[in-house]
Amino acid sequence: MLDEAGGRPFPRHVDILIVAMILAFGAALACVFGFISNDSWDYLFLAQSIRRGLGCTEQGAYFATFPCGYPLAIAMASPFIDIPSLFISSKVLNLVLLLFTFILLARSPLRTVTAALVVLNPVSLRIYQFTWSENLFLFACAGSLASIAVIHRNGRSGWYGVLLAASLVIGCSSRYVFGPFAAMMFVCVALAWGRQTAIRVLPSFAVAALFFWAYQRFNVQHTGFSTGMPRIPAPESIVLLLYTFVHASVRVVLTYCATAAIFLVLVRARFSSFTRTCIEGERGRCHLFLLLLGAGALLLQFALRVRTQFDPFDARTLGYGYVFMLSAAAGLLMRIDDKPVTARALIVYGVICTLLAQGPGFALRIMRIPKAPLVPAIAAMNDYKIAPSDAALIVSLEKPRVNETIEGVGALYYPPDKIVVSPGIAPYRTPETFADFRTRVLAQKAATCALDFTPFESAQEFGQYLDATYPVDLRLHFRLAAPEFVFRDSLDPTMRDWLRSRFVPGRYVDCGL
């Protein structure tokens, strides 16, 4: 199994400095290009509300679709209240979170090599580029693992029990999935470190469970739902979900393994035979815990996705599960020479993974700079505005992107004094009928209403929006090379007919309600 010079449990200062520089390089790229999704916008606007003293609210209403831990952290990290400043602060926050994740893991029995495999791989760094709460989730996992390892070694909890409880509470405030994930983590503690250690850490897990339960109850009282909104059942068949799970898993595993192999060659790692003694020592149990934790995360994501519609299987939903499993497997099955990890290995591995984490369009964006000057993300945000409309209420169908890595957002695109509504569209919402949508719009009691067709320059382009579909099933034909997907319309037929009847390319049009 992976070992390092002199059995030192602490990373060298130069290792921390190198990792900090690599993360700073990634954060700088994120600040220039953006990496903002729809979820990211919610986090930024929630952080802005917190900075204004309005609590976890959006547009004056309590927001519970996501936990408020990550927006609170962004607000605490930002000295200013405007969205561009909060955007920069979110990238700095991610840097701090991932750097301390590396330090916590490197100081644990996992040591520097496994810590680098967890933090500096392209999957983790891709998530790191975005303003996403998964970065706080990973930090909470690292704090929990490090605390449990010390509690097991000392034979008592003490202050590390408090640190463990704090890490678990932070995790529960980062993503709702951390609640059931923490329960699975407790099972992994019992399997990897034994019943006595599980009993010692039980009070910390009980505190986290109480916090999670109280948070859910608070949400129910203020929104009617434990997670702030109705969660529709998954529309896909189990066959399609299995197919997409395997497809996404292959992509994540290949991406991780290709770069991890480079790092393991640079540190001169060698395969070693796996025996029971590999998991009996302190480091072995810690790696086993990480392995079980990764497997549990994957099982949990699949089980939840089968029941509920949310993000598709991809590097964001499955990434950490495979990162934990594969990093732990490398720690159990590889050995390195009895000397510190070289600076060259960390630098080469970190830079390669950071560049890969920018996505397939990164090279094209760089190549276009001589022909078209690069517009930084903040400048693009400031210029992201639509021509004004006299209507008090705007029906928004599709918003243009801010740039290639930043999703469009109505709060910046439309004037702040406008009421903006959108029809319910599958797969993330139940397709809304025209009658239901009309009732919802009229309930706003707006003096005037306009449909925003400005993003669509032609009837053909608008037809692609109207005829959009999403896969719900998969039919396997053994005589065919490719499977046959079954699709369902995203728009309700009555809504589609109404929109088609009102369409005028590139203009605002009266709703006619």
Short mmCIF file of C-alpha atoms in Angstrom, two decimals:
data_model
loop_
_atom_site.label_atom_id
_atom_site.label_comp_id
_atom_site.label_asym_id
_atom_site.label_seq_id
_atom_site.Cartn_x
_atom_site.Cartn_y
_atom_site.Cartn_z
CA MET A 1 0.00 0.00 0.00
CA LEU A 2 1.07 3.61 -0.50
CA ASP A 3 3.68 4.74 2.01
CA GLU A 4 5.81 7.83 2.28
CA ALA A 5 9.11 8.85 3.68
CA GLY A 6 9.74 8.23 7.31
CA GLY A 7 6.07 7.54 7.95
CA ARG A 8 5.55 11.30 8.40
CA PRO A 9 1.83 12.05 8.71
CA PHE A 10 2.11 15.70 7.70
CA PRO A 11 2.55 17.02 4.13
CA ARG A 12 5.63 19.12 3.53
CA HIS A 13 5.16 22.87 3.34
CA VAL A 14 6.35 22.76 -0.27
CA ASP A 15 3.58 20.26 -1.09
CA ILE A 16 0.97 22.60 0.37
CA LEU A 17 2.48 25.53 -1.54
CA ILE A 18 2.44 23.61 -4.84
CA VAL A 19 -1.17 22.52 -4.38
CA ALA A 20 -2.14 26.09 -3.46
CA MET A 21 -0.47 27.40 -6.64
CA ILE A 22 -2.23 24.79 -8.80
CA LEU A 23 -5.58 25.64 -7.24
CA ALA A 24 -4.87 29.36 -7.68
CA PHE A 25 -4.20 28.71 -11.37
CA GLY A 26 -7.55 26.95 -11.67
CA ALA A 27 -9.35 29.68 -9.73
CA ALA A 28 -7.84 32.36 -12.00
CA LEU A 29 -9.11 30.52 -15.08
CA ALA A 30 -12.54 30.19 -13.44
CA CYS A 31 -12.62 33.93 -12.71
CA VAL A 32 -11.74 34.75 -16.32
CA PHE A 33 -14.09 32.31 -18.06
CA GLY A 34 -16.90 32.04 -15.48
CA PHE A 35 -18.16 28.48 -14.97
CA ILE A 36 -21.59 29.47 -13.67
CA SER A 37 -24.58 27.12 -13.97
CA ASN A 38 -28.22 27.73 -13.06
CA ASP A 39 -27.54 26.36 -9.58
CA SER A 40 -24.54 28.68 -9.29
CA TRP A 41 -26.73 31.72 -9.91
CA ASP A 42 -29.03 30.66 -7.09
CA TYR A 43 -26.04 30.37 -4.75
CA LEU A 44 -24.81 33.84 -5.72
CA PHE A 45 -28.21 35.52 -5.32
CA LEU A 46 -28.73 33.77 -1.98
CA ALA A 47 -25.31 35.00 -0.84
CA GLN A 48 -26.31 38.50 -1.91
CA SER A 49 -29.51 38.28 0.14
CA ILE A 50 -27.53 37.13 3.16
CA ARG A 51 -25.10 40.03 2.75
CA ARG A 52 -28.08 42.40 2.65
CA GLY A 53 -29.39 40.97 5.91
CA LEU A 54 -32.39 39.30 4.26
CA GLY A 55 -31.44 35.76 5.17
CA CYS A 56 -31.70 32.80 2.83
CA THR A 57 -34.24 34.38 0.48
CA GLU A 58 -34.75 35.00 -3.23
CA GLN A 59 -37.10 37.73 -4.43
CA GLY A 60 -38.29 38.20 -0.85
CA ALA A 61 -39.29 34.55 -0.28
CA TYR A 62 -37.53 31.91 1.82
CA PHE A 63 -35.47 29.64 -0.45
CA ALA A 64 -35.00 25.98 0.46
CA THR A 65 -34.42 24.21 -2.85
CA PHE A 66 -30.77 23.98 -1.77
CA PRO A 67 -29.38 24.20 1.78
CA CYS A 68 -28.00 27.59 2.69
CA GLY A 69 -24.56 26.54 3.93
CA TYR A 70 -22.65 27.25 0.73
CA PRO A 71 -24.29 30.65 0.03
CA LEU A 72 -23.58 31.58 3.66
CA ALA A 73 -19.91 30.66 3.16
CA ILE A 74 -19.76 32.81 0.00
CA ALA A 75 -21.35 35.73 1.85
CA MET A 76 -18.83 35.39 4.67
CA ALA A 77 -15.95 35.29 2.17
CA SER A 78 -17.07 38.39 0.25
CA PRO A 79 -16.42 41.93 1.51
CA PHE A 80 -18.88 43.36 -1.04
CA ILE A 81 -22.52 42.85 -1.97
CA ASP A 82 -22.59 43.05 -5.79
CA ILE A 83 -22.83 39.90 -7.92
CA PRO A 84 -19.41 40.25 -9.64
CA SER A 85 -17.69 40.51 -6.24
CA LEU A 86 -19.63 37.51 -4.93
CA PHE A 87 -18.67 35.62 -8.08
CA ILE A 88 -14.96 36.25 -7.44
CA SER A 89 -15.40 35.43 -3.75
CA SER A 90 -16.98 32.08 -4.64
CA LYS A 91 -13.87 31.10 -6.60
CA VAL A 92 -11.60 32.18 -3.74
CA LEU A 93 -13.80 30.22 -1.33
CA ASN A 94 -13.48 27.11 -3.51
CA LEU A 95 -9.70 27.52 -3.44
CA VAL A 96 -9.65 27.69 0.36
CA LEU A 97 -12.03 24.73 0.70
CA LEU A 98 -10.07 22.48 -1.64
CA LEU A 99 -6.71 23.48 -0.18
CA PHE A 100 -7.87 22.61 3.34
CA THR A 101 -9.38 19.41 1.98
CA PHE A 102 -5.92 18.45 0.73
CA ILE A 103 -4.29 19.38 4.04
CA LEU A 104 -6.83 17.42 6.10
CA LEU A 105 -6.49 14.31 3.94
CA ALA A 106 -2.69 14.56 3.73
CA ARG A 107 -2.44 14.85 7.52
CA SER A 108 -4.69 11.84 7.95
CA PRO A 109 -3.39 8.28 7.50
CA LEU A 110 -4.20 8.61 3.78
CA ARG A 111 -1.03 10.72 3.33
CA THR A 112 -0.01 13.01 0.49
CA VAL A 113 -0.33 10.73 -2.55
CA THR A 114 -3.91 9.69 -1.86
CA ALA A 115 -4.80 13.26 -0.88
CA ALA A 116 -3.45 14.49 -4.22
CA LEU A 117 -5.41 11.80 -6.07
CA VAL A 118 -8.61 12.93 -4.34
CA VAL A 119 -8.13 16.67 -4.80
CA LEU A 120 -6.12 17.22 -7.99
CA ASN A 121 -7.84 14.84 -10.42
CA PRO A 122 -9.77 16.31 -13.38
CA VAL A 123 -13.14 15.25 -11.94
CA SER A 124 -12.69 17.10 -8.65
CA LEU A 125 -11.11 20.07 -10.40
CA ARG A 126 -13.96 20.28 -12.91
CA ILE A 127 -16.39 20.61 -10.00
CA TYR A 128 -13.94 23.06 -8.38
CA GLN A 129 -14.15 25.39 -11.39
CA PHE A 130 -17.89 25.92 -10.83
CA THR A 131 -19.63 27.83 -8.06
CA TRP A 132 -21.09 24.61 -6.68
CA SER A 133 -21.80 23.42 -3.15
CA GLU A 134 -20.03 20.11 -3.88
CA ASN A 135 -16.81 21.90 -2.92
CA LEU A 136 -18.15 22.40 0.60
CA PHE A 137 -19.43 18.80 0.54
CA LEU A 138 -15.91 17.50 -0.19
CA PHE A 139 -14.42 19.66 2.56
CA ALA A 140 -16.95 18.23 5.03
CA CYS A 141 -16.04 14.68 3.96
CA ALA A 142 -12.34 15.39 4.50
CA GLY A 143 -12.97 16.91 7.92
CA SER A 144 -15.10 13.93 8.92
CA LEU A 145 -12.53 11.38 7.77
CA ALA A 146 -9.64 13.16 9.49
CA SER A 147 -11.58 13.49 12.76
CA ILE A 148 -12.68 9.84 12.78
CA ALA A 149 -9.11 8.69 12.13
CA VAL A 150 -7.84 10.63 15.16
CA ILE A 151 -10.70 9.40 17.36
CA HIS A 152 -9.87 5.81 16.40
CA ARG A 153 -6.17 6.31 17.10
CA ASN A 154 -6.71 8.04 20.47
CA GLY A 155 -9.41 5.65 21.64
CA ARG A 156 -11.65 8.56 22.69
CA SER A 157 -13.48 11.39 21.01
CA GLY A 158 -12.73 14.52 23.06
CA TRP A 159 -12.50 17.71 21.03
CA TYR A 160 -12.24 15.70 17.83
CA GLY A 161 -15.80 14.57 18.44
CA VAL A 162 -16.80 18.24 18.34
CA LEU A 163 -14.82 18.72 15.11
CA LEU A 164 -16.51 15.65 13.64
CA ALA A 165 -19.95 16.97 14.57
CA ALA A 166 -19.05 20.34 13.04
CA SER A 167 -17.86 18.68 9.82
CA LEU A 168 -21.05 16.63 9.57
CA VAL A 169 -23.25 19.68 10.19
CA ILE A 170 -21.33 21.60 7.51
CA GLY A 171 -21.95 18.69 5.15
CA CYS A 172 -25.68 18.68 5.91
CA SER A 173 -25.78 22.41 5.21
CA SER A 174 -24.02 21.94 1.86
CA ARG A 175 -26.36 19.46 0.15
CA TYR A 176 -29.46 17.62 1.30
CA VAL A 177 -28.01 14.34 0.08
CA PHE A 178 -25.40 14.60 2.84
CA GLY A 179 -28.09 13.64 5.38
CA PRO A 180 -28.55 10.05 4.15
CA PHE A 181 -24.90 10.05 3.11
CA ALA A 182 -23.90 10.68 6.75
CA ALA A 183 -25.98 7.67 7.82
CA MET A 184 -24.12 5.60 5.26
CA MET A 185 -20.85 7.07 6.52
CA PHE A 186 -21.62 5.80 10.02
CA VAL A 187 -22.09 2.28 8.62
CA CYS A 188 -18.73 2.63 6.86
CA VAL A 189 -17.11 3.61 10.17
CA ALA A 190 -18.36 0.40 11.76
CA LEU A 191 -17.17 -1.71 8.82
CA ALA A 192 -13.74 -0.10 8.49
CA TRP A 193 -12.80 0.86 12.06
CA GLY A 194 -14.96 -1.46 14.12
CA ARG A 195 -17.84 -1.25 16.55
CA GLN A 196 -15.95 0.52 19.34
CA THR A 197 -14.97 3.44 17.12
CA ALA A 198 -18.52 3.59 15.76
CA ILE A 199 -19.84 3.91 19.33
CA ARG A 200 -17.33 6.69 20.08
CA VAL A 201 -18.42 8.75 17.07
CA LEU A 202 -22.14 8.05 17.50
CA PRO A 203 -22.84 11.26 19.51
CA SER A 204 -21.35 13.38 16.71
CA PHE A 205 -23.53 11.68 14.13
CA ALA A 206 -26.54 12.12 16.42
CA VAL A 207 -25.90 15.88 16.55
CA ALA A 208 -25.74 16.00 12.74
CA ALA A 209 -28.93 13.94 12.46
CA LEU A 210 -30.72 16.33 14.82
CA PHE A 211 -29.53 19.32 12.77
CA PHE A 212 -30.66 17.69 9.52
CA TRP A 213 -34.07 16.83 10.96
CA ALA A 214 -34.54 20.36 12.33
CA TYR A 215 -33.56 21.89 8.98
CA GLN A 216 -36.07 19.69 7.16
CA ARG A 217 -38.83 20.55 9.63
CA PHE A 218 -38.09 24.25 9.25
CA ASN A 219 -38.37 23.91 5.47
CA VAL A 220 -41.71 22.12 5.76
CA GLN A 221 -43.11 24.86 7.99
CA HIS A 222 -42.07 27.64 5.60
CA THR A 223 -42.47 26.02 2.17
CA GLY A 224 -44.60 22.93 2.68
CA PHE A 225 -41.79 20.69 1.44
CA SER A 226 -38.72 19.26 3.18
CA THR A 227 -36.47 20.43 0.34
CA GLY A 228 -38.36 23.59 -0.55
CA MET A 229 -40.18 22.33 -3.65
CA PRO A 230 -42.16 19.32 -4.90
CA ARG A 231 -39.81 16.68 -6.27
CA ILE A 232 -41.40 14.89 -9.20
CA PRO A 233 -40.80 11.15 -9.71
CA ALA A 234 -38.06 10.12 -12.12
CA PRO A 235 -39.65 9.88 -15.59
CA GLU A 236 -37.03 7.47 -16.93
CA SER A 237 -37.32 3.71 -16.88
CA ILE A 238 -34.91 1.68 -14.77
CA VAL A 239 -33.32 0.36 -17.98
CA LEU A 240 -32.52 3.88 -19.20
CA LEU A 241 -31.21 4.90 -15.78
CA LEU A 242 -28.91 1.87 -15.70
CA TYR A 243 -27.69 2.69 -19.20
CA THR A 244 -26.95 6.34 -18.37
CA PHE A 245 -25.33 5.31 -15.08
CA VAL A 246 -22.94 2.93 -16.84
CA HIS A 247 -22.27 5.41 -19.65
CA ALA A 248 -21.44 8.23 -17.23
CA SER A 249 -19.41 5.88 -15.02
CA VAL A 250 -17.19 4.80 -17.91
CA ARG A 251 -16.43 8.41 -18.81
CA VAL A 252 -15.62 9.38 -15.22
CA VAL A 253 -13.47 6.30 -14.56
CA LEU A 254 -11.49 6.62 -17.80
CA THR A 255 -10.84 10.32 -17.19
CA TYR A 256 -9.68 9.69 -13.64
CA CYS A 257 -7.55 6.62 -14.39
CA ALA A 258 -5.77 8.14 -17.38
CA THR A 259 -4.43 11.04 -15.32
CA ALA A 260 -3.91 9.06 -12.10
CA ALA A 261 -1.68 6.65 -14.03
CA ILE A 262 0.58 9.56 -14.99
CA PHE A 263 0.88 10.65 -11.36
CA LEU A 264 1.57 7.13 -10.08
CA VAL A 265 4.31 6.70 -12.69
CA LEU A 266 5.87 10.02 -11.65
CA VAL A 267 5.94 8.96 -7.98
CA ARG A 268 7.33 5.54 -9.02
CA ALA A 269 4.47 3.56 -7.58
CA ARG A 270 4.52 -0.22 -7.90
CA PHE A 271 1.74 -2.79 -7.68
CA SER A 272 1.73 -4.84 -4.51
CA SER A 273 -0.24 -7.94 -3.66
CA PHE A 274 -3.39 -7.32 -1.66
CA THR A 275 -3.55 -9.18 1.64
CA ARG A 276 -5.64 -8.86 4.76
CA THR A 277 -2.77 -7.07 6.48
CA CYS A 278 -3.21 -4.19 4.01
CA ILE A 279 -6.45 -3.17 5.72
CA GLU A 280 -5.51 -3.96 9.32
CA GLY A 281 -3.16 -1.05 9.94
CA GLU A 282 -4.16 2.54 10.56
CA ARG A 283 -3.61 3.60 6.97
CA GLY A 284 -5.27 0.48 5.63
CA ARG A 285 -8.44 1.09 7.62
CA CYS A 286 -8.53 4.71 6.49
CA HIS A 287 -8.23 3.68 2.84
CA LEU A 288 -10.88 1.00 3.36
CA PHE A 289 -13.20 3.62 4.86
CA LEU A 290 -12.67 5.88 1.84
CA LEU A 291 -13.34 2.94 -0.50
CA LEU A 292 -16.58 2.04 1.27
CA LEU A 293 -17.59 5.70 1.38
CA GLY A 294 -17.21 5.99 -2.38
CA ALA A 295 -19.21 2.83 -3.02
CA GLY A 296 -21.91 4.06 -0.65
CA ALA A 297 -22.07 7.42 -2.41
CA LEU A 298 -22.63 5.73 -5.77
CA LEU A 299 -25.34 3.44 -4.40
CA LEU A 300 -27.05 6.38 -2.73
CA GLN A 301 -27.01 8.53 -5.87
CA PHE A 302 -28.48 5.72 -7.95
CA ALA A 303 -31.16 4.90 -5.37
CA LEU A 304 -32.23 8.54 -5.07
CA ARG A 305 -32.20 9.09 -8.83
CA VAL A 306 -34.44 6.07 -9.40
CA ARG A 307 -37.04 7.65 -7.10
CA THR A 308 -36.71 11.35 -7.89
CA GLN A 309 -35.97 13.57 -10.87
CA PHE A 310 -32.86 15.70 -10.46
CA ASP A 311 -29.50 16.08 -12.19
CA PRO A 312 -28.58 13.37 -14.71
CA PHE A 313 -25.76 10.94 -14.03
CA ASP A 314 -22.53 12.77 -14.82
CA ALA A 315 -19.24 13.80 -13.26
CA ARG A 316 -21.05 16.10 -10.84
CA THR A 317 -23.37 13.44 -9.40
CA LEU A 318 -21.06 10.41 -9.63
CA GLY A 319 -17.63 12.00 -9.60
CA TYR A 320 -16.79 12.00 -5.90
CA GLY A 321 -18.00 8.42 -5.49
CA TYR A 322 -15.54 7.14 -8.07
CA VAL A 323 -12.80 9.51 -6.89
CA PHE A 324 -13.07 8.08 -3.36
CA MET A 325 -13.16 4.48 -4.56
CA LEU A 326 -10.33 4.70 -7.09
CA SER A 327 -8.07 6.81 -4.87
CA ALA A 328 -8.55 4.35 -2.02
CA ALA A 329 -7.92 1.40 -4.34
CA ALA A 330 -4.67 3.00 -5.49
CA GLY A 331 -3.67 3.49 -1.87
CA LEU A 332 -4.32 -0.17 -1.07
CA LEU A 333 -2.77 -1.73 -4.17
CA MET A 334 0.26 0.49 -4.85
CA ARG A 335 3.56 1.10 -3.11
CA ILE A 336 5.99 3.97 -3.60
CA ASP A 337 9.64 4.40 -2.72
CA ASP A 338 10.42 5.49 0.82
CA LYS A 339 10.86 9.16 -0.04
CA PRO A 340 8.68 12.26 -0.27
CA VAL A 341 6.50 12.96 -3.27
CA THR A 342 8.53 15.04 -5.69
CA ALA A 343 7.50 18.57 -6.53
CA ARG A 344 7.70 17.67 -10.22
CA ALA A 345 5.10 14.93 -9.80
CA LEU A 346 2.62 17.24 -8.08
CA ILE A 347 3.17 20.07 -10.56
CA VAL A 348 2.88 17.94 -13.71
CA TYR A 349 -0.17 16.08 -12.41
CA GLY A 350 -1.87 19.22 -11.13
CA VAL A 351 -1.32 21.28 -14.28
CA ILE A 352 -2.48 18.48 -16.61
CA CYS A 353 -5.62 17.90 -14.56
CA THR A 354 -6.37 21.62 -14.30
CA LEU A 355 -6.18 22.04 -18.07
CA LEU A 356 -8.36 18.98 -18.66
CA ALA A 357 -10.89 20.29 -16.12
CA GLN A 358 -11.56 23.34 -18.32
CA GLY A 359 -13.58 21.16 -20.68
CA PRO A 360 -13.31 20.28 -24.38
CA GLY A 361 -13.92 23.85 -25.55
CA PHE A 362 -10.97 25.35 -23.66
CA ALA A 363 -8.45 24.95 -26.48
CA LEU A 364 -10.85 26.56 -28.96
CA ARG A 365 -11.44 29.51 -26.63
CA ILE A 366 -7.70 30.08 -26.34
CA MET A 367 -7.16 29.76 -30.11
CA ARG A 368 -9.85 32.38 -30.80
CA ILE A 369 -8.21 35.05 -28.63
CA PRO A 370 -5.96 36.49 -31.42
CA LYS A 371 -9.02 36.94 -33.69
CA ALA A 372 -11.58 37.95 -31.07
CA PRO A 373 -10.36 39.59 -27.83
CA LEU A 374 -11.31 37.65 -24.71
CA VAL A 375 -14.20 39.17 -22.76
CA PRO A 376 -13.70 38.37 -19.05
CA ALA A 377 -16.61 36.85 -17.18
CA ILE A 378 -17.34 39.97 -15.11
CA ALA A 379 -17.43 42.19 -18.20
CA ALA A 380 -19.76 39.71 -19.89
CA MET A 381 -22.06 39.79 -16.85
CA ASN A 382 -22.17 43.59 -16.86
CA ASP A 383 -23.09 43.62 -20.57
CA TYR A 384 -25.72 40.89 -20.20
CA LYS A 385 -28.94 42.87 -20.63
CA ILE A 386 -31.90 42.78 -22.99
CA ALA A 387 -33.60 45.71 -24.69
CA PRO A 388 -36.27 47.11 -22.35
CA SER A 389 -39.97 46.34 -22.70
CA ASP A 390 -42.99 48.34 -21.57
CA ALA A 391 -44.71 45.20 -20.29
CA ALA A 392 -44.98 44.76 -16.53
CA LEU A 393 -44.82 40.96 -16.83
CA ILE A 394 -42.52 39.09 -19.21
CA VAL A 395 -42.96 35.45 -20.19
CA SER A 396 -39.42 34.16 -20.63
CA LEU A 397 -38.96 31.01 -22.69
CA GLU A 398 -35.23 30.81 -23.23
CA LYS A 399 -32.44 33.10 -22.09
CA PRO A 400 -29.17 33.38 -24.04
CA ARG A 401 -25.97 32.32 -22.32
CA VAL A 402 -23.72 34.97 -20.83
CA ASN A 403 -20.78 33.18 -22.45
CA GLU A 404 -19.75 29.60 -23.24
CA THR A 405 -19.36 28.60 -19.59
CA ILE A 406 -22.00 30.84 -17.97
CA GLU A 407 -25.70 30.00 -18.12
CA GLY A 408 -28.21 32.76 -18.73
CA VAL A 409 -30.18 34.15 -15.79
CA GLY A 410 -33.33 36.25 -15.77
CA ALA A 411 -32.35 38.34 -12.74
CA LEU A 412 -29.54 39.96 -14.75
CA TYR A 413 -31.05 39.71 -18.23
CA TYR A 414 -34.35 41.47 -17.50
CA PRO A 415 -34.89 44.82 -15.72
CA PRO A 416 -35.28 44.40 -11.95
CA ASP A 417 -38.75 45.98 -11.90
CA LYS A 418 -40.26 43.32 -14.20
CA ILE A 419 -42.21 40.23 -13.17
CA VAL A 420 -40.66 37.28 -15.03
CA VAL A 421 -42.43 33.93 -15.35
CA SER A 422 -41.71 30.81 -17.39
CA PRO A 423 -43.96 27.88 -18.33
CA GLY A 424 -43.36 24.56 -16.65
CA ILE A 425 -41.35 22.32 -18.95
CA ALA A 426 -40.25 18.71 -18.56
CA PRO A 427 -38.11 16.91 -17.54
CA TYR A 428 -37.43 18.90 -14.35
CA ARG A 429 -41.01 20.09 -13.96
CA THR A 430 -44.40 18.72 -14.90
CA PRO A 431 -45.37 20.12 -18.34
CA GLU A 432 -47.77 22.97 -17.66
CA THR A 433 -51.00 23.24 -19.63
CA PHE A 434 -51.95 26.55 -21.21
CA ALA A 435 -54.98 26.82 -18.90
CA ASP A 436 -52.85 26.39 -15.77
CA PHE A 437 -50.22 28.79 -17.06
CA ARG A 438 -52.85 31.41 -17.95
CA THR A 439 -54.30 31.17 -14.44
CA ARG A 440 -50.83 31.60 -12.92
CA VAL A 441 -50.05 34.65 -15.05
CA LEU A 442 -53.41 36.35 -14.41
CA ALA A 443 -52.93 35.81 -10.68
CA GLN A 444 -49.96 38.22 -10.86
CA LYS A 445 -52.46 41.01 -11.75
CA ALA A 446 -49.92 42.69 -14.02
CA ALA A 447 -51.19 45.54 -16.18
CA THR A 448 -49.47 44.29 -19.33
CA CYS A 449 -47.89 41.01 -20.39
CA ALA A 450 -45.38 40.26 -23.16
CA LEU A 451 -43.91 37.07 -24.59
CA ASP A 452 -40.15 37.34 -25.09
CA PHE A 453 -39.34 35.87 -28.52
CA THR A 454 -36.11 37.86 -28.89
CA PRO A 455 -33.83 34.79 -28.52
CA PHE A 456 -35.43 33.19 -31.60
CA GLU A 457 -34.46 34.65 -34.97
CA SER A 458 -36.58 32.34 -37.14
CA ALA A 459 -39.58 30.02 -37.04
CA GLN A 460 -37.25 27.09 -37.63
CA GLU A 461 -35.18 27.99 -34.56
CA PHE A 462 -38.32 28.41 -32.46
CA GLY A 463 -39.58 25.08 -33.75
CA GLN A 464 -36.61 23.37 -32.12
CA TYR A 465 -37.73 24.81 -28.79
CA LEU A 466 -41.36 23.77 -29.32
CA ASP A 467 -40.48 20.24 -30.43
CA ALA A 468 -37.89 19.55 -27.71
CA THR A 469 -38.01 16.04 -26.24
CA TYR A 470 -36.24 14.09 -23.53
CA PRO A 471 -35.49 10.34 -23.23
CA VAL A 472 -37.64 8.23 -20.90
CA ASP A 473 -36.91 4.65 -21.95
CA LEU A 474 -34.46 2.45 -23.80
CA ARG A 475 -35.23 -0.49 -26.04
CA LEU A 476 -32.45 -2.95 -26.66
CA HIS A 477 -32.45 -4.84 -29.95
CA PHE A 478 -29.81 -7.53 -30.11
CA ARG A 479 -29.64 -7.32 -33.90
CA LEU A 480 -29.05 -3.57 -33.88
CA ALA A 481 -25.72 -1.95 -33.10
CA ALA A 482 -27.25 0.95 -31.18
CA PRO A 483 -30.09 0.99 -28.64
CA GLU A 484 -33.37 2.72 -29.47
CA PHE A 485 -34.36 5.60 -27.21
CA VAL A 486 -37.97 6.45 -26.43
CA PHE A 487 -38.63 10.19 -26.14
CA ARG A 488 -41.38 12.31 -24.60
CA ASP A 489 -42.35 15.92 -25.41
CA SER A 490 -41.05 18.59 -23.05
CA LEU A 491 -43.98 20.97 -23.65
CA ASP A 492 -47.65 20.30 -23.08
CA PRO A 493 -49.52 20.26 -26.45
CA THR A 494 -51.85 23.11 -25.45
CA MET A 495 -48.90 25.26 -24.39
CA ARG A 496 -47.08 24.48 -27.63
CA ASP A 497 -50.09 25.44 -29.75
CA TRP A 498 -50.54 28.75 -27.91
CA LEU A 499 -46.87 29.70 -28.23
CA ARG A 500 -46.87 28.84 -31.93
CA SER A 501 -49.94 31.00 -32.50
CA ARG A 502 -48.30 34.05 -30.86
CA PHE A 503 -44.80 33.72 -32.32
CA VAL A 504 -43.10 36.60 -34.11
CA PRO A 505 -39.33 36.22 -34.66
CA GLY A 506 -36.99 38.32 -32.53
CA ARG A 507 -39.62 40.50 -30.83
CA TYR A 508 -41.70 41.04 -27.74
CA VAL A 509 -45.31 40.05 -28.42
CA ASP A 510 -48.42 40.75 -26.37
CA CYS A 511 -49.53 37.65 -24.47
CA GLY A 512 -53.14 38.05 -25.55
CA LEU A 513 -54.46 36.55 -22.33
#
